[in-house]
PDB file of C-alpha atoms in Angstrom:
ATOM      1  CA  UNK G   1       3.178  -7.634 -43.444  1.00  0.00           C
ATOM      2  CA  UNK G   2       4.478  -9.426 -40.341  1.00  0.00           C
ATOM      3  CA  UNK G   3       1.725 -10.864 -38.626  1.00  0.00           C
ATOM      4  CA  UNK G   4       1.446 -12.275 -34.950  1.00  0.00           C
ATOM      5  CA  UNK G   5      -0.864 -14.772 -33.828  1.00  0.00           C
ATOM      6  CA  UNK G   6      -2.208 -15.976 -30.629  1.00  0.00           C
ATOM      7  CA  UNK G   7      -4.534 -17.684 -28.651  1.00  0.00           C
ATOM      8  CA  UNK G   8      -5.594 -15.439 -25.703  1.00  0.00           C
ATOM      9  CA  UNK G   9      -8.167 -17.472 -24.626  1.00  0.00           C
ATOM     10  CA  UNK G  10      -5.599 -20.389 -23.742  1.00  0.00           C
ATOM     11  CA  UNK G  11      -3.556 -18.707 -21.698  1.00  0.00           C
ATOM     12  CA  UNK G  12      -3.992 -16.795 -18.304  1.00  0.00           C
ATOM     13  CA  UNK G  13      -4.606 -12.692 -18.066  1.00  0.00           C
ATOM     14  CA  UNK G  14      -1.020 -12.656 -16.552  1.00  0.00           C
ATOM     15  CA  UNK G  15       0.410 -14.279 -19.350  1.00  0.00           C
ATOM     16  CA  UNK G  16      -1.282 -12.983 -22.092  1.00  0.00           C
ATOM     17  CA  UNK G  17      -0.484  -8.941 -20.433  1.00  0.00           C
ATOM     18  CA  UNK G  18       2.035  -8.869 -18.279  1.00  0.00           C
ATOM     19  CA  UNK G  19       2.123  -9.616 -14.092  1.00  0.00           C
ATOM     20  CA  UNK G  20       4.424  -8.743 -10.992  1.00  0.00           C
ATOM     21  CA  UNK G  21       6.148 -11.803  -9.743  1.00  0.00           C
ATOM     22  CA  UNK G  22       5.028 -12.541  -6.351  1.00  0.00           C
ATOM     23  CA  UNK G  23       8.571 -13.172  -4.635  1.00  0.00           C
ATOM     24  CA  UNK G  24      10.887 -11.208  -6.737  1.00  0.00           C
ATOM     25  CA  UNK G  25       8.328  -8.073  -7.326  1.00  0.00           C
ATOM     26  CA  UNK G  26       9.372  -7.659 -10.426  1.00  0.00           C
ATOM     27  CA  UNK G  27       7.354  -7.014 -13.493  1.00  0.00           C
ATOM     28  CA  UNK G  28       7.090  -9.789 -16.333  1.00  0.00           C
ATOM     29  CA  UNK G  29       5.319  -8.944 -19.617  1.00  0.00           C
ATOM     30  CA  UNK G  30       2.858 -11.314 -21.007  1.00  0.00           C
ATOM     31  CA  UNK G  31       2.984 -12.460 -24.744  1.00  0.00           C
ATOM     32  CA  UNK G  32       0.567  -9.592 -26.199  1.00  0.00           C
ATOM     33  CA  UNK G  33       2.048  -7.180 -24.291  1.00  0.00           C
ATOM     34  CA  UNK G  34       5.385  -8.197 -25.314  1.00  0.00           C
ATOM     35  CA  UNK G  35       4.332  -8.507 -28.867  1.00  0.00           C
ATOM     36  CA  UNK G  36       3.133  -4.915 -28.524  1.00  0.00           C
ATOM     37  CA  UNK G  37       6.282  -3.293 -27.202  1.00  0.00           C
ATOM     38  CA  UNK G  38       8.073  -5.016 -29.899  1.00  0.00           C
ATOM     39  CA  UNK G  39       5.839  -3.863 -32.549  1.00  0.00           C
ATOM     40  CA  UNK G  40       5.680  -0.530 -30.996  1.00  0.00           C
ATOM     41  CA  UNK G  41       9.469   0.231 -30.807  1.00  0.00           C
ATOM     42  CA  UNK G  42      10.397  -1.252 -34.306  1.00  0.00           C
ATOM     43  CA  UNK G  43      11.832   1.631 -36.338  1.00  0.00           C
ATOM     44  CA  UNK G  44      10.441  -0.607 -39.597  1.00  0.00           C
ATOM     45  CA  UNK G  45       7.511   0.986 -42.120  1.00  0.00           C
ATOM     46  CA  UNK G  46       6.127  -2.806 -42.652  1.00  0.00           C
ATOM     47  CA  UNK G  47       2.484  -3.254 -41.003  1.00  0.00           C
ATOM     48  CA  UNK G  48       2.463  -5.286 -38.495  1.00  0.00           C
ATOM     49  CA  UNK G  49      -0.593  -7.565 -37.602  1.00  0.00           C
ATOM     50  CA  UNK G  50      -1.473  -8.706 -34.238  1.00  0.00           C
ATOM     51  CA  UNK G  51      -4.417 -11.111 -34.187  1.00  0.00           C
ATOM     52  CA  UNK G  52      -6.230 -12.399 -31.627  1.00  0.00           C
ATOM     53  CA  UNK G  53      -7.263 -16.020 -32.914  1.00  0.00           C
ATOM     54  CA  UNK G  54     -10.213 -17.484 -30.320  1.00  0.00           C
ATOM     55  CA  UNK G  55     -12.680 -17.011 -28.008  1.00  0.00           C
ATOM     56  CA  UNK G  56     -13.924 -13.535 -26.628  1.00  0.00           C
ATOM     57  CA  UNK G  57     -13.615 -13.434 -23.048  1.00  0.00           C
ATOM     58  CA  UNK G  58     -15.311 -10.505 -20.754  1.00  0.00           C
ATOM     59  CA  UNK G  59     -12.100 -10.171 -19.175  1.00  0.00           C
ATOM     60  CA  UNK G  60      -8.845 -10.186 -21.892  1.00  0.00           C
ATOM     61  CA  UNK G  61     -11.204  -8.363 -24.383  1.00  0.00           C
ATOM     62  CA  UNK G  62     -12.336  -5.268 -21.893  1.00  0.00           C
ATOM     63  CA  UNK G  63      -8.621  -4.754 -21.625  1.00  0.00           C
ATOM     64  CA  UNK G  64      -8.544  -3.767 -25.038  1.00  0.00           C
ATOM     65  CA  UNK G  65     -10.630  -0.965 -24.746  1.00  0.00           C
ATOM     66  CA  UNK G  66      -7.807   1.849 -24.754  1.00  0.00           C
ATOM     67  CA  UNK G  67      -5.936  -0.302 -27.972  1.00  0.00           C
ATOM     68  CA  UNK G  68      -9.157   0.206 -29.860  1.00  0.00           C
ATOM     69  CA  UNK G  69     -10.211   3.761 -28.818  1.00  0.00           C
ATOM     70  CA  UNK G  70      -8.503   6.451 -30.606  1.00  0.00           C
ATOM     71  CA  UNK G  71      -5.385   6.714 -27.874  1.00  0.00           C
ATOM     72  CA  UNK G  72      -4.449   3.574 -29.369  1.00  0.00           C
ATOM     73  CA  UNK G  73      -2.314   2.499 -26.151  1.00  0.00           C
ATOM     74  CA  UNK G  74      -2.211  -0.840 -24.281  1.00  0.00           C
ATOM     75  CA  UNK G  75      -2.569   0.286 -20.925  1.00  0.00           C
ATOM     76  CA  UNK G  76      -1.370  -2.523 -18.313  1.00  0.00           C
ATOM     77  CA  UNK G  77      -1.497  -3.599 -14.732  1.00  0.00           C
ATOM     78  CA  UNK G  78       2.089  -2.039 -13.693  1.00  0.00           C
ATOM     79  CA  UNK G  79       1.178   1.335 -14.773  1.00  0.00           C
ATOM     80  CA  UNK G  80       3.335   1.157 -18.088  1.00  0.00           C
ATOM     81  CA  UNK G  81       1.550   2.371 -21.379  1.00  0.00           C
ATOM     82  CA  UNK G  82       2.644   1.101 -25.223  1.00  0.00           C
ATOM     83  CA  UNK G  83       1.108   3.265 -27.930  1.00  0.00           C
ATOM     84  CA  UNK G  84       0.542   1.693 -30.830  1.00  0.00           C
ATOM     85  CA  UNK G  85       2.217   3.096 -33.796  1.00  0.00           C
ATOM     86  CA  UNK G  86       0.115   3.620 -37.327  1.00  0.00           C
ATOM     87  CA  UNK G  87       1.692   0.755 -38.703  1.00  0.00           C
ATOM     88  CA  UNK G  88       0.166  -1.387 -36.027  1.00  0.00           C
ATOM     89  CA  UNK G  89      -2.986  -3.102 -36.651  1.00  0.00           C
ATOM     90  CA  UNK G  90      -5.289  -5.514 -34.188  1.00  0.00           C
ATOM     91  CA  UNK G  91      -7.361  -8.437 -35.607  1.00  0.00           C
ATOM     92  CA  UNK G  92      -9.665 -10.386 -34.138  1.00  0.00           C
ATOM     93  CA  UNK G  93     -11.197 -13.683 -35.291  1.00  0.00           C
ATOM     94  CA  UNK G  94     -13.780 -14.978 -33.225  1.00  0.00           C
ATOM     95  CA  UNK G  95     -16.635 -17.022 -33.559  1.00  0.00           C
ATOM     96  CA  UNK G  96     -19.410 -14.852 -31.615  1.00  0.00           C
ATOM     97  CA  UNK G  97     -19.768 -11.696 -29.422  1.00  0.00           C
ATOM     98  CA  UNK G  98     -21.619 -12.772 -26.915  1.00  0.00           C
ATOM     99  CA  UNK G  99     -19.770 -11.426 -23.877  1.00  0.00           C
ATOM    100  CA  UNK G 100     -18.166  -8.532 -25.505  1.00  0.00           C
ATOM    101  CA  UNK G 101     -19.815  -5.527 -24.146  1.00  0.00           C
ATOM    102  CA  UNK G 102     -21.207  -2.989 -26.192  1.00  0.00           C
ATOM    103  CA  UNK G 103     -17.785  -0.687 -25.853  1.00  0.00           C
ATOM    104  CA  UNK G 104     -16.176  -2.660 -26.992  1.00  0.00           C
ATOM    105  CA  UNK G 105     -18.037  -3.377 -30.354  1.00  0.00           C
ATOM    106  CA  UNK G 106     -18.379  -0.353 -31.292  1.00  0.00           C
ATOM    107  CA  UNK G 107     -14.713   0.349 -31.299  1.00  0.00           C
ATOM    108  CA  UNK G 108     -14.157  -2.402 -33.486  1.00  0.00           C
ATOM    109  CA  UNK G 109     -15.145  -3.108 -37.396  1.00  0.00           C
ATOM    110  CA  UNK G 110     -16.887  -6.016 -38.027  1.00  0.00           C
ATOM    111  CA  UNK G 111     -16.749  -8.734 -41.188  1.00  0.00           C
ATOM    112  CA  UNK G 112     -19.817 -11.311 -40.732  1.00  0.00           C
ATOM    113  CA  UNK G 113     -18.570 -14.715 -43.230  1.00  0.00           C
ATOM    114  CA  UNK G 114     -20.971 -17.199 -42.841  1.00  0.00           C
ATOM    115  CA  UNK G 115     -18.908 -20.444 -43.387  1.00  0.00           C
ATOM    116  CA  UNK G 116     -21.850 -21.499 -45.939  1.00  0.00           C
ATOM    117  CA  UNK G 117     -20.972 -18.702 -47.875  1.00  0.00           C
ATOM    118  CA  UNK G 118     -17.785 -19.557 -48.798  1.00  0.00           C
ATOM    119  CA  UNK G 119     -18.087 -23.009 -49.488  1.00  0.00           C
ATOM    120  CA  UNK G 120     -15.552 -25.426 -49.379  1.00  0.00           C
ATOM    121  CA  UNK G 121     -13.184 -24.175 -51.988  1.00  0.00           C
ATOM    122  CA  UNK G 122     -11.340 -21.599 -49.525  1.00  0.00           C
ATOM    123  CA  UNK G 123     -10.266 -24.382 -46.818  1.00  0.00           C
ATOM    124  CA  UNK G 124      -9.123 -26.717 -49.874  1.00  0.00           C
ATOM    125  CA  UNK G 125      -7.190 -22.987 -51.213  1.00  0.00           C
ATOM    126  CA  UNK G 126      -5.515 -22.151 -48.173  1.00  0.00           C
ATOM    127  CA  UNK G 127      -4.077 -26.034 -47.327  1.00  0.00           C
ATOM    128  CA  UNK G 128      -3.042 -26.177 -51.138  1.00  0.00           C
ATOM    129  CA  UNK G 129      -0.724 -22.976 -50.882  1.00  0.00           C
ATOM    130  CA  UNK G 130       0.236 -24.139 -46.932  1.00  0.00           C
ATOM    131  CA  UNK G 131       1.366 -27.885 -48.086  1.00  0.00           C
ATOM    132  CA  UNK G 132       3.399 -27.362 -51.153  1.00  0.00           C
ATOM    133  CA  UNK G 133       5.061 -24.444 -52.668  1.00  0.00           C
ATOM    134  CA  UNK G 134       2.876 -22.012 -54.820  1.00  0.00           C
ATOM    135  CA  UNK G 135       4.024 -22.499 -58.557  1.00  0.00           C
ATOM    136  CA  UNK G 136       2.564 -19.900 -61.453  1.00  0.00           C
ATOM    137  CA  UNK G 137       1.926 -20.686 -65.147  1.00  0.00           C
ATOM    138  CA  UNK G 138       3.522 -18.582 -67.907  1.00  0.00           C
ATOM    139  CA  UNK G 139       0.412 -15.545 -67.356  1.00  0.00           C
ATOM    140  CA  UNK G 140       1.651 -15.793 -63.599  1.00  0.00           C
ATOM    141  CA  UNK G 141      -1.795 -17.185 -62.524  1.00  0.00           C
ATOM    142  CA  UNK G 142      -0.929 -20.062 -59.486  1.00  0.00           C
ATOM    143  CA  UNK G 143      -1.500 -23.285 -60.660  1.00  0.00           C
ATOM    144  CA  UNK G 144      -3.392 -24.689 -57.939  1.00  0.00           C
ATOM    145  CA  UNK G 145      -6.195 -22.246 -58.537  1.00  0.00           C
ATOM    146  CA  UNK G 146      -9.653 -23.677 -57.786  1.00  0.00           C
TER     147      UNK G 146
END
């Protein structure tokens, strides 16, 4: 799986889908939107993740509506359109939907984890297997296994 993440609260709409350039005219696509095209013209049968790591925001989020919908097909400011291909697949982690509108829920699955849930033994998991090489025992379980 190649996976793509970003931050599109942190950056502006232009940069996150694309925007004409004021003195030259000329288009320049933003980092999902570029992600996208990639993604969308790779000849490759891997799935490929795009996730959308922060904040929901009324405005980057309501842009997503035609992604989610069954066109699946960024539609952006210049009039260009990149259909997503069935290997393609749109994540988002965020901590609440409070400006989302109700659109754009429904289009979307949801997975509620309540962080008491879980416990601590996840976070120590995941920096385990980030900080040092996973190693298996001889019945291939990994050895850092809490």
């Amino acid at each position: 799986v190649e996976k793509y993440v970003l931050n599109p609260k942190c950056i502006s709409m232009g940069e996150l889908y694309g925007e004409v350039h004021p003195l030259t005219k000329e288009w320049n696509d933003g980092l999902a939107s570029s992600i996208m095209r990639n993604c969308a013209v790779s000849e490759t049968p891997e799935k490929k993740w795009v996730i959308f790591d922060g904040p929901v925001d009324a405005l980057w989020i309501e842009n997503m509506n035609t992604v989610l919908d069954d066109n699946m097909m960024l539609c952006l400011a210049n009039g260009q359109r990149i259909k997503l291909r069935h290997e393609m697949r749109m994540l988002f982690e965020v901590q609440d939907l409070a400006v989302a509108s109700p659109a754009t829920v429904s289009r979307c699955g949801m997975v509620y984890l309540n962080y008491e849930d879980l416990s601590w033994k996840p976070y120590v998991q995941t920096w385990l297997n980030r900080h040092f090489d996973q190693q298996f025992n001889e019945e291939g379980e990994p050895m850092f296994c809490l």
